[in-house]
Amino acid sequence: MSDTPDLPVVERRRTDGTPADRTIPPAELDPLRAPTDRPIVIAANRLPVMRTDDGWSPSPGGLVRALYPMLRESGGTWVGWTGDADDAAEPFSVEGVDLHPVAVSAEEMELYYEGFSNDALWPLYHDALRESTYSGEQWDAYQAVNERFAIALANIAPENSVVWIHDYQLQLVPAMLRRQRPDLTIGFFLHIPFPPAELFTRLPWRDEIIQGLLGCDLIGFQRPKDAANFQAAASQLLDADTDPDGTIRLDGGTTIAGVFPISIDVTEVEEIAAGRATRQRTSQIRARLGDPEVIMLGVDRLDYTKGIGLRLKAFAQLLEDERLDPTRHVMVQVATPTREAVEHYQDERAEIERLVGEINGRFSRIGLPVVHYLYQTLPYDELVALYRAGDVMLVTPFRDGMNLVAKEYCAAHIDGDGVLVLSEFAGAADELTEAVQVNPHDDRALQDAIVEAVEMHRHERRGRMEGLRNQIRKSDVQGWAARFLAALDATTPTTTP
Ligand code: GDG
């Protein structure tokens, strides 16, 4: 839940240009009952809808598909920004779900969103992979937008309802809301890692962020380590009492830090993968790439956390050392545009494009590039066709909350084949133990992992993929949402200190 839009989805359109999910029929979404009798109110930086020629329709993607039916059933509301600066749209409703826009000005977009959220918090929460910018002006805007969200929630949440707030852009909202509405049950899910205390304490406003989050009854994290890091920060900075079971007590309030690894809509990906059009497109992609023996695939937002550059360097070294052969092995890298106004992202793009040019210049043949690089947001069914075409999927982030691409790749491989190379620093590594796991900082290990994947015997490939697919089927995004909401419902609302 990190970018434009701030949900783990990007616009999904069919290859003929029509939206893949213009409308999500209620019948398709209804089977899951909300695990609480109380109305649910969601808050996220972005609303779960996109503009179409006919108005608005739900943004496609797993998270929205999981939450939409619950909201509709519970008579709930989603509070968020439309994505356009200064858009003070009136509340509206899409397919039975009430949507409540929160206005964000052009200046706040720069200071709160690109600045504090994506140039201070994002790098700090990802191992400080880039220098954070800490600016009082950005912090002021972050507080102002969080306050606006809290006021909107306080005004619209029905009495004793359940409020579920999402991600690092809104960490102050829980305590702001708690002060105004002690009757509410408040949950928060952090989609990105929570850093170790020794990094987190660099943040000039570290106490305020912890206090903000401790307004919750339940905070969900992707990995046990994230929950432990948060507990350690609360204990060290605010002297909160913490229990090994995740309970945190401060000033008469109780918050639980729990672990809820997010997942994907497995059925949706499997259905797209099984479609005739997808199968045809997969064959066409292979043919267009020159029918190579092995297609290696990378799919990422173009973010410096994702390790795209080191993956390209490992591929280049393997070609150089003749462990891979440019006539038999090709790489496709989809790098989705993201946060283009932020300087670290401009630098990362320049470096990746330089590397792609260098590798192609050295190893390609006329009409047959060895790296196919797409700086584009592809239609979702095109992405699934690519997943199916990919023999080896390279997911090598330096740090990643979960990484849904790794799960989507496995779900798309309904043929039971394919190898996933996965960084141990992606949250998905906890569950996807049948992947070829690697420390991406170790260049030789990464090269060896790629060769191991390329040369893996069919029997082993299939055995591992079966394990991966079984694991993913066991925990889809619907189950994730249901587990979080059930745990939240089970907490006792804290009272105002
Ligand atoms: C954050 C956390 C956590 C990518 N390119 C295209 C496209 N995508 C879609 C993928 C996938 C999503 O974007 C990316 O999700 P990830 O999980 O891989 O990464 P982040 O965007 O960084 O997400 C992450 C997540 O939140 C959820 O909690 O897992 O750790 O950083 O769904 O399919 N979709 C389309 N075209 C593209 O070109 N249509």
Coordinates of C-alpha atoms and ligand atoms in Angstrom, one line a residue:
M1 CA 0.0 0.0 0.0
S2 CA 2.6 2.4 -0.9
D3 CA 2.2 4.4 -4.0
T4 CA 0.0 5.9 -6.7
P5 CA -2.6 4.6 -6.0
D6 CA -1.6 3.7 -2.5
L7 CA -3.0 0.3 -2.7
P8 CA -1.1 -2.8 -3.8
V9 CA -2.7 -2.5 -7.1
V10 CA -2.1 -0.5 -10.2
E11 CA -4.8 0.0 -12.8
R12 CA -5.8 -3.2 -14.3
R13 CA -7.0 -3.1 -17.9
R14 CA -7.5 -5.8 -20.4
T15 CA -5.2 -5.7 -23.4
D16 CA -8.0 -4.5 -25.6
G17 CA -8.1 -1.4 -23.4
T18 CA -11.3 -2.0 -21.5
P19 CA -11.1 -2.1 -17.8
A20 CA -10.7 -5.7 -16.5
D21 CA -13.1 -5.0 -13.6
R22 CA -15.2 -2.1 -14.6
T23 CA -17.8 -3.3 -12.1
I24 CA -17.4 -6.0 -9.6
P25 CA -20.7 -7.8 -9.5
P26 CA -22.0 -8.1 -5.9
A27 CA -22.6 -11.8 -6.5
E28 CA -18.9 -12.3 -7.1
L29 CA -17.9 -10.4 -4.0
D30 CA -20.5 -11.4 -1.5
P31 CA -19.6 -14.9 -0.2
L32 CA -17.4 -13.6 2.6
R33 CA -19.3 -12.3 5.7
A34 CA -17.7 -9.5 7.7
P35 CA -16.3 -11.1 10.8
T36 CA -18.0 -8.4 13.0
D37 CA -21.6 -7.3 13.4
R38 CA -20.5 -3.7 13.7
P39 CA -20.2 -1.2 10.8
I40 CA -16.6 -1.1 9.4
V41 CA -15.0 2.2 8.4
I42 CA -11.7 2.0 6.4
A43 CA -9.3 4.9 6.1
A44 CA -6.4 4.8 3.6
N45 CA -4.4 7.5 1.8
R46 CA -6.3 6.7 -1.3
L47 CA -10.0 5.9 -2.0
P48 CA -10.6 2.5 -3.5
V49 CA -12.1 3.8 -6.7
M50 CA -10.8 5.2 -10.0
R51 CA -12.4 7.6 -12.4
T52 CA -13.9 6.1 -15.6
D53 CA -15.8 7.7 -18.5
D54 CA -19.1 6.9 -16.6
G55 CA -18.0 8.2 -13.2
W56 CA -16.3 6.0 -10.6
S57 CA -15.7 2.3 -10.3
P58 CA -13.8 0.2 -7.7
S59 CA -10.1 0.1 -8.2
P60 CA -9.3 -3.5 -9.2
G61 CA -7.0 -5.5 -7.1
G62 CA -7.0 -7.9 -4.2
L63 CA -7.2 -5.6 -1.3
V64 CA -10.3 -3.8 -2.6
R65 CA -12.0 -7.0 -3.7
A66 CA -11.4 -8.4 -0.2
L67 CA -12.7 -5.3 1.7
Y68 CA -15.5 -4.1 -0.6
P69 CA -18.0 -6.8 0.2
M70 CA -17.4 -6.5 3.9
L71 CA -18.0 -2.8 3.7
R72 CA -21.1 -3.2 1.7
E73 CA -22.5 -5.8 4.1
S74 CA -21.7 -3.9 7.2
G75 CA -23.0 -0.6 5.8
G76 CA -19.5 0.9 6.2
T77 CA -17.6 3.7 4.6
W78 CA -14.1 4.2 3.1
V79 CA -12.4 7.5 3.9
G80 CA -9.5 8.6 1.6
W81 CA -8.1 11.0 -0.9
T82 CA -9.2 10.9 -4.5
G83 CA -5.6 11.3 -5.8
D84 CA -6.3 14.7 -7.3
A85 CA -4.9 17.8 -5.7
D86 CA -7.5 20.1 -4.1
D87 CA -10.3 17.7 -4.9
A88 CA -13.0 18.4 -2.3
A89 CA -15.6 16.0 -3.8
E90 CA -18.8 15.5 -1.8
P91 CA -19.3 12.0 -0.3
F92 CA -20.6 9.5 -2.9
S93 CA -21.4 5.9 -3.2
V94 CA -20.1 3.3 -5.6
E95 CA -21.7 -0.2 -5.8
G96 CA -23.3 0.1 -2.4
V97 CA -20.2 1.4 -0.5
D98 CA -20.1 4.9 0.9
L99 CA -17.0 6.8 0.0
H100 CA -15.9 9.9 1.9
P101 CA -13.2 12.0 0.2
V102 CA -10.6 13.9 2.2
A103 CA -9.1 16.9 0.4
V104 CA -5.3 17.1 0.0
S105 CA -4.0 20.4 -1.5
A106 CA -1.2 20.5 -4.2
E107 CA 1.2 21.8 -1.5
E108 CA 0.3 19.1 0.9
M109 CA 0.7 16.5 -1.9
E110 CA 4.3 17.7 -2.1
L111 CA 4.9 18.0 1.6
Y112 CA 2.8 15.3 3.2
Y113 CA 2.8 12.7 0.4
E114 CA 6.0 13.1 -1.7
G115 CA 7.9 14.7 1.2
F116 CA 7.2 13.3 4.7
S117 CA 5.6 10.0 3.6
N118 CA 7.9 9.1 0.7
D119 CA 11.1 10.9 1.3
A120 CA 11.3 10.7 5.2
L121 CA 9.4 7.6 6.3
W122 CA 9.7 5.3 3.3
P123 CA 13.5 5.2 3.2
L124 CA 13.8 5.1 7.0
Y125 CA 11.4 2.2 7.3
H126 CA 13.3 0.3 4.5
D127 CA 16.7 -0.1 6.3
A128 CA 17.6 3.6 5.6
L129 CA 18.6 2.5 2.0
R130 CA 18.5 6.2 1.1
E131 CA 19.1 9.3 3.1
S132 CA 15.8 10.6 4.5
T133 CA 14.8 14.2 4.3
Y134 CA 13.6 15.5 7.7
S135 CA 11.8 18.8 7.4
G136 CA 9.6 20.6 9.9
E137 CA 7.5 21.9 7.1
Q138 CA 6.8 18.4 5.8
W139 CA 6.0 17.2 9.3
D140 CA 3.5 20.0 9.8
A141 CA 1.7 19.0 6.6
Y142 CA 1.8 15.3 7.7
Q143 CA 0.1 16.3 11.0
A144 CA -2.4 18.5 9.2
V145 CA -3.5 15.8 6.8
N146 CA -3.7 13.2 9.5
E147 CA -5.8 15.5 11.6
R148 CA -8.1 16.0 8.7
F149 CA -8.5 12.3 8.3
A150 CA -9.2 11.9 12.1
I151 CA -11.9 14.6 12.0
A152 CA -13.6 13.0 9.0
L153 CA -13.6 9.7 10.7
A154 CA -14.8 11.1 14.0
N155 CA -17.7 12.7 12.2
I156 CA -18.8 9.8 10.2
A157 CA -18.0 6.6 12.1
P158 CA -21.2 5.2 13.6
E159 CA -21.3 4.7 17.4
N160 CA -19.2 1.7 18.5
S161 CA -18.1 0.9 15.0
V162 CA -14.8 -0.6 13.9
V163 CA -12.3 1.7 12.2
W164 CA -9.4 0.2 10.2
I165 CA -6.7 2.6 9.2
H166 CA -4.0 1.7 6.6
D167 CA -0.4 2.4 6.3
Y168 CA 2.5 4.8 7.0
Q169 CA 0.9 7.9 5.6
L170 CA -1.7 7.9 8.5
Q171 CA 0.2 6.8 11.6
L172 CA -1.0 9.8 13.7
V173 CA -4.7 9.2 13.0
P174 CA -5.4 6.5 15.6
A175 CA -4.5 8.6 18.7
M176 CA -6.2 11.8 17.2
L177 CA -9.3 9.8 16.6
R178 CA -9.2 8.0 20.0
R179 CA -9.2 11.4 21.7
Q180 CA -12.4 12.4 19.9
R181 CA -14.2 9.1 19.8
P182 CA -13.4 6.7 22.7
D183 CA -16.3 4.5 21.8
L184 CA -14.6 3.3 18.6
T185 CA -12.6 0.1 18.1
I186 CA -9.5 1.2 16.1
G187 CA -7.2 -1.0 14.1
F188 CA -4.2 -0.2 11.9
F189 CA -2.2 -2.2 9.4
L190 CA 1.3 -1.3 8.4
H191 CA 2.0 -2.5 4.8
I192 CA 5.7 -1.8 5.0
P193 CA 8.3 -2.9 7.5
F194 CA 8.7 -1.3 10.9
P195 CA 12.4 -0.5 11.4
P196 CA 14.6 -1.6 14.2
A197 CA 14.7 0.9 17.1
E198 CA 18.3 2.0 16.3
L199 CA 17.1 3.3 12.9
F200 CA 13.6 4.5 14.0
T201 CA 15.1 6.7 16.7
R202 CA 16.7 8.9 14.0
L203 CA 13.2 10.3 13.3
P204 CA 12.9 13.7 14.9
W205 CA 9.2 12.9 15.6
R206 CA 9.6 9.3 16.8
D207 CA 7.7 9.7 20.0
E208 CA 4.7 11.3 18.3
I209 CA 4.5 8.5 15.7
I210 CA 4.6 5.8 18.4
Q211 CA 2.0 7.7 20.5
G212 CA -0.1 8.1 17.3
L213 CA -0.1 4.3 16.7
L214 CA -0.8 3.5 20.3
G215 CA -4.2 5.0 19.9
C216 CA -5.1 1.6 18.3
D217 CA -6.6 -1.5 19.9
L218 CA -4.7 -3.6 17.3
I219 CA -1.8 -2.9 15.1
G220 CA -1.1 -5.4 12.3
F221 CA 2.3 -6.0 10.9
Q222 CA 3.6 -8.2 8.0
R223 CA 6.3 -10.1 9.9
P224 CA 7.0 -11.0 13.6
K225 CA 10.2 -8.9 13.4
D226 CA 8.2 -5.8 12.5
A227 CA 5.9 -6.3 15.5
A228 CA 8.9 -6.9 17.8
N229 CA 10.6 -3.7 16.5
F230 CA 7.5 -1.7 17.2
Q231 CA 7.3 -3.1 20.7
A232 CA 11.0 -2.3 21.4
A233 CA 10.5 1.3 20.1
A234 CA 7.5 1.8 22.4
S235 CA 9.3 0.4 25.3
Q236 CA 12.6 2.3 24.8
L237 CA 11.1 5.7 23.8
L238 CA 8.0 5.9 25.9
D239 CA 8.7 3.4 28.6
A240 CA 5.6 1.4 27.6
D241 CA 5.0 -2.0 29.2
T242 CA 5.3 -4.8 26.7
D243 CA 4.5 -8.5 26.9
P244 CA 5.9 -11.2 24.6
D245 CA 2.3 -11.9 23.5
G246 CA 2.2 -8.5 21.7
T247 CA 0.4 -6.5 24.4
I248 CA 1.6 -2.9 24.9
R249 CA 0.3 -0.9 27.9
L250 CA 0.8 2.9 28.2
D251 CA -1.1 5.5 30.3
G252 CA -4.1 3.2 30.9
G253 CA -4.5 2.2 27.3
T254 CA -3.8 -1.3 25.8
T255 CA -2.7 -2.0 22.3
I256 CA -2.0 -5.4 20.7
A257 CA 0.8 -5.7 18.1
G258 CA -0.1 -8.7 15.9
V259 CA 1.2 -10.4 12.8
F260 CA -1.0 -10.6 9.7
P261 CA 0.9 -11.4 6.5
I262 CA -1.1 -9.9 3.6
S263 CA -1.8 -11.9 0.5
I264 CA -3.5 -11.8 -2.9
D265 CA -6.8 -12.7 -4.5
V266 CA -5.7 -16.2 -5.6
T267 CA -8.9 -17.0 -7.4
E268 CA -8.8 -13.9 -9.5
V269 CA -5.2 -14.5 -10.6
E270 CA -5.9 -18.2 -11.3
E271 CA -8.9 -17.3 -13.4
I272 CA -7.0 -14.8 -15.5
A273 CA -4.2 -17.3 -15.9
A274 CA -6.5 -20.0 -17.1
G275 CA -8.2 -17.8 -19.7
R276 CA -7.8 -18.6 -23.3
A277 CA -6.7 -15.1 -24.2
T278 CA -4.0 -15.3 -21.5
R279 CA -2.7 -18.6 -22.8
Q280 CA -2.5 -17.2 -26.3
R281 CA -0.8 -14.1 -25.1
T282 CA 1.7 -16.2 -23.2
S283 CA 2.7 -18.1 -26.3
Q284 CA 2.8 -14.9 -28.3
I285 CA 5.2 -13.3 -25.7
R286 CA 7.5 -16.3 -25.9
A287 CA 7.6 -16.2 -29.7
R288 CA 8.2 -12.4 -29.7
L289 CA 11.1 -12.9 -27.3
G290 CA 12.7 -15.3 -29.9
D291 CA 11.5 -18.5 -28.2
P292 CA 14.4 -18.6 -25.7
E293 CA 15.0 -21.6 -23.5
V294 CA 14.6 -19.5 -20.3
I295 CA 12.7 -16.3 -19.7
M296 CA 13.8 -14.5 -16.5
L297 CA 11.3 -12.0 -15.2
G298 CA 11.3 -9.0 -12.9
V299 CA 8.1 -7.0 -12.1
D300 CA 8.4 -4.1 -9.6
R301 CA 7.5 -0.5 -9.1
L302 CA 10.7 1.3 -10.0
D303 CA 11.7 1.7 -6.4
Y304 CA 15.2 1.6 -5.0
T305 CA 14.1 -0.9 -2.3
K306 CA 13.3 -3.6 -5.0
G307 CA 16.9 -4.4 -6.0
I308 CA 16.4 -4.1 -9.7
G309 CA 19.9 -2.8 -10.4
L310 CA 21.7 -5.6 -8.5
R311 CA 19.5 -8.2 -10.4
L312 CA 20.6 -6.6 -13.7
K313 CA 24.2 -6.6 -12.6
A314 CA 24.0 -10.3 -11.6
F315 CA 22.5 -11.1 -15.0
A316 CA 25.3 -9.2 -16.8
Q317 CA 28.0 -10.9 -14.8
L318 CA 26.5 -14.3 -15.6
L319 CA 26.6 -13.5 -19.3
E320 CA 30.1 -12.1 -19.0
D321 CA 31.3 -15.3 -17.3
E322 CA 29.4 -17.4 -19.9
R323 CA 27.3 -19.1 -17.2
L324 CA 24.3 -17.8 -19.1
D325 CA 24.0 -17.6 -22.9
P326 CA 22.4 -14.6 -24.5
T327 CA 21.0 -16.8 -27.3
R328 CA 19.2 -19.0 -24.8
H329 CA 18.5 -16.8 -21.8
V330 CA 16.6 -13.5 -21.8
M331 CA 15.4 -11.2 -19.2
V332 CA 12.2 -9.1 -19.1
Q333 CA 12.0 -6.3 -16.5
V334 CA 8.8 -4.4 -16.0
A335 CA 9.5 -1.3 -13.9
T336 CA 6.3 0.5 -13.1
P337 CA 6.6 4.3 -12.9
T338 CA 6.2 5.6 -9.3
R339 CA 7.0 8.7 -7.3
E340 CA 8.6 10.4 -10.2
A341 CA 8.8 13.7 -8.4
V342 CA 11.1 12.3 -5.7
E343 CA 14.8 12.7 -6.5
H344 CA 15.9 9.3 -5.2
Y345 CA 13.5 7.7 -7.7
Q346 CA 14.8 9.8 -10.6
D347 CA 18.4 8.7 -9.7
E348 CA 17.3 5.1 -9.5
R349 CA 15.6 5.2 -12.9
A350 CA 18.7 6.7 -14.5
E351 CA 20.9 4.0 -13.0
I352 CA 18.6 1.2 -14.1
E353 CA 18.3 2.6 -17.6
R354 CA 22.0 3.0 -17.9
L355 CA 22.5 -0.6 -16.9
V356 CA 19.9 -1.9 -19.3
G357 CA 21.6 0.0 -22.1
E358 CA 25.0 -1.2 -21.1
I359 CA 23.9 -4.9 -21.0
N360 CA 22.0 -4.7 -24.3
G361 CA 24.9 -2.9 -26.0
R362 CA 27.3 -5.6 -25.0
F363 CA 25.2 -8.8 -25.4
S364 CA 22.2 -8.3 -27.7
R365 CA 21.9 -9.3 -31.3
I366 CA 20.1 -7.3 -34.0
G367 CA 16.3 -7.7 -33.3
L368 CA 17.0 -9.8 -30.1
P369 CA 17.7 -7.7 -27.1
V370 CA 18.9 -9.7 -24.1
V371 CA 17.1 -7.4 -21.6
H372 CA 13.5 -6.3 -22.5
Y373 CA 12.8 -3.3 -20.3
L374 CA 9.3 -1.8 -19.9
Y375 CA 9.0 1.4 -17.9
Q376 CA 5.2 1.2 -18.0
T377 CA 2.2 0.2 -16.1
L378 CA 0.8 -2.9 -17.9
P379 CA -2.8 -4.1 -18.0
Y380 CA -3.2 -6.7 -15.3
D381 CA -4.0 -9.5 -17.7
E382 CA -0.9 -8.7 -19.7
L383 CA 1.1 -9.0 -16.4
V384 CA -0.5 -12.4 -15.7
A385 CA 0.4 -13.5 -19.2
L386 CA 4.0 -12.4 -18.5
Y387 CA 4.0 -14.3 -15.2
R388 CA 3.0 -17.4 -17.1
A389 CA 5.7 -16.9 -19.7
G390 CA 8.3 -16.4 -17.0
D391 CA 10.4 -19.5 -16.3
V392 CA 12.3 -17.9 -13.5
M393 CA 10.9 -15.0 -11.4
L394 CA 13.4 -12.7 -9.8
V395 CA 12.1 -11.0 -6.7
T396 CA 15.2 -9.5 -5.0
P397 CA 14.3 -6.5 -2.8
F398 CA 16.8 -5.2 -0.2
R399 CA 13.7 -4.8 2.0
D400 CA 10.0 -5.3 1.3
G401 CA 7.0 -5.5 3.7
M402 CA 5.6 -8.5 1.9
N403 CA 5.9 -8.5 -1.9
L404 CA 2.7 -9.5 -3.7
V405 CA 4.4 -10.0 -7.0
A406 CA 6.1 -13.2 -5.6
K407 CA 2.7 -14.5 -4.6
E408 CA 1.0 -13.5 -7.9
Y409 CA 3.7 -15.3 -9.9
C410 CA 3.1 -18.6 -8.1
A411 CA -0.7 -18.2 -8.3
A412 CA -0.4 -17.6 -12.1
H413 CA 1.6 -20.8 -12.6
I414 CA -1.4 -23.0 -12.9
D415 CA 0.8 -25.2 -15.0
G416 CA 2.7 -26.1 -11.8
D417 CA 6.0 -25.1 -13.3
G418 CA 8.3 -22.1 -12.8
V419 CA 11.0 -21.1 -10.2
L420 CA 10.8 -18.2 -7.8
V421 CA 14.1 -16.7 -6.7
L422 CA 13.2 -14.7 -3.6
S423 CA 15.1 -12.3 -1.3
E424 CA 15.1 -13.3 2.3
F425 CA 14.4 -9.6 3.0
A426 CA 10.9 -9.8 1.5
G427 CA 8.2 -10.5 4.0
A428 CA 7.0 -13.2 1.7
A429 CA 10.2 -15.2 2.5
D430 CA 8.6 -16.3 5.8
E431 CA 5.8 -18.2 4.0
L432 CA 7.4 -19.0 0.6
T433 CA 10.0 -21.4 1.9
E434 CA 10.1 -23.5 -1.3
A435 CA 11.5 -20.5 -3.2
V436 CA 15.2 -20.3 -4.0
Q437 CA 15.9 -17.9 -1.2
V438 CA 18.9 -15.6 -1.4
N439 CA 20.6 -12.7 0.3
P440 CA 20.6 -10.1 -2.5
H441 CA 23.6 -8.2 -0.9
D442 CA 25.8 -11.2 -1.7
D443 CA 26.4 -10.9 -5.4
R444 CA 28.0 -14.3 -5.8
A445 CA 25.1 -15.9 -4.0
L446 CA 22.6 -14.1 -6.2
Q447 CA 24.4 -15.3 -9.3
D448 CA 24.5 -18.8 -8.0
A449 CA 20.8 -18.7 -7.1
I450 CA 19.9 -17.5 -10.6
V451 CA 21.9 -20.4 -12.2
E452 CA 20.4 -22.9 -9.7
A453 CA 16.9 -21.7 -10.8
V454 CA 17.8 -21.8 -14.5
E455 CA 19.2 -25.3 -14.3
M456 CA 16.8 -26.8 -11.8
H457 CA 15.5 -30.2 -12.8
R458 CA 11.8 -30.3 -13.9
H459 CA 10.9 -32.7 -11.1
E460 CA 12.3 -30.3 -8.4
R461 CA 10.8 -27.3 -10.1
R462 CA 7.3 -28.8 -10.0
G463 CA 7.7 -30.1 -6.4
R464 CA 8.7 -26.7 -5.2
M465 CA 6.0 -24.9 -7.2
E466 CA 3.4 -27.2 -5.7
G467 CA 4.5 -26.3 -2.2
L468 CA 4.4 -22.6 -3.0
R469 CA 1.0 -22.8 -4.6
N470 CA -0.4 -24.8 -1.7
Q471 CA 0.9 -22.2 0.7
I472 CA -0.6 -19.3 -1.2
R473 CA -3.9 -21.0 -1.5
K474 CA -4.1 -21.5 2.2
S475 CA -3.9 -17.7 2.9
D476 CA -5.5 -15.4 0.4
V477 CA -6.3 -11.7 0.9
Q478 CA -9.9 -12.5 1.9
G479 CA -8.6 -14.7 4.8
W480 CA -6.1 -12.0 5.7
A481 CA -8.9 -9.3 6.0
A482 CA -11.2 -11.7 7.9
R483 CA -8.4 -12.6 10.4
F484 CA -7.5 -9.0 11.1
L485 CA -11.1 -7.9 11.5
A486 CA -11.9 -10.8 13.8
A487 CA -8.9 -10.1 16.0
L488 CA -9.8 -6.4 16.0
D489 CA -13.4 -7.2 16.9
A490 CA -12.2 -9.3 19.8
T491 CA -10.2 -6.5 21.4
T492 CA -11.8 -4.4 24.1
P493 CA -12.0 -0.7 23.1
T494 CA -9.6 1.3 25.2
T495 CA -10.9 4.4 26.9
T496 CA -9.5 7.8 26.8
P497 CA -6.6 8.2 29.2
Ligands
GDG1 C1 3.5 -2.3 -0.6 C2 4.6 -2.9 0.1 C3 3.4 -5.1 0.3 C4 3.2 -3.9 -10.5 N1 3.5 -3.6 -11.8 C5 2.3 -3.5 -12.4 C6 1.3 -3.9 -11.5 N2 1.9 -4.1 -10.4 C7 1.2 -4.6 -9.1 C8 1.5 -6.0 -8.8 C9 1.3 -6.0 -7.3 C10 1.5 -4.6 -6.9 O1 1.6 -3.8 -8.1 C11 2.9 -4.4 -6.2 O2 2.8 -4.9 -4.9 P1 4.0 -5.3 -4.1 O3 3.6 -6.0 -2.8 O4 4.9 -6.2 -4.9 O5 4.8 -4.0 -3.7 P2 4.4 -2.4 -3.3 O6 3.8 -1.7 -4.3 O7 5.7 -1.9 -2.8 O8 3.4 -2.6 -2.0 C12 4.7 -4.4 -0.1 C13 2.2 -4.4 -0.3 O9 2.3 -3.0 -0.1 C14 0.9 -4.9 0.3 O10 0.9 -4.9 1.6 O11 3.4 -6.4 -0.1 O12 5.8 -5.0 0.6 O13 5.9 -2.3 -0.3 O14 0.0 -6.4 -7.0 O15 0.7 -6.8 -9.5 N3 0.0 -4.0 -11.9 C15 -0.3 -3.7 -13.2 N4 0.6 -3.3 -14.1 C16 1.9 -3.2 -13.7 O16 2.8 -2.9 -14.6 N5 -1.6 -3.8 -13.6

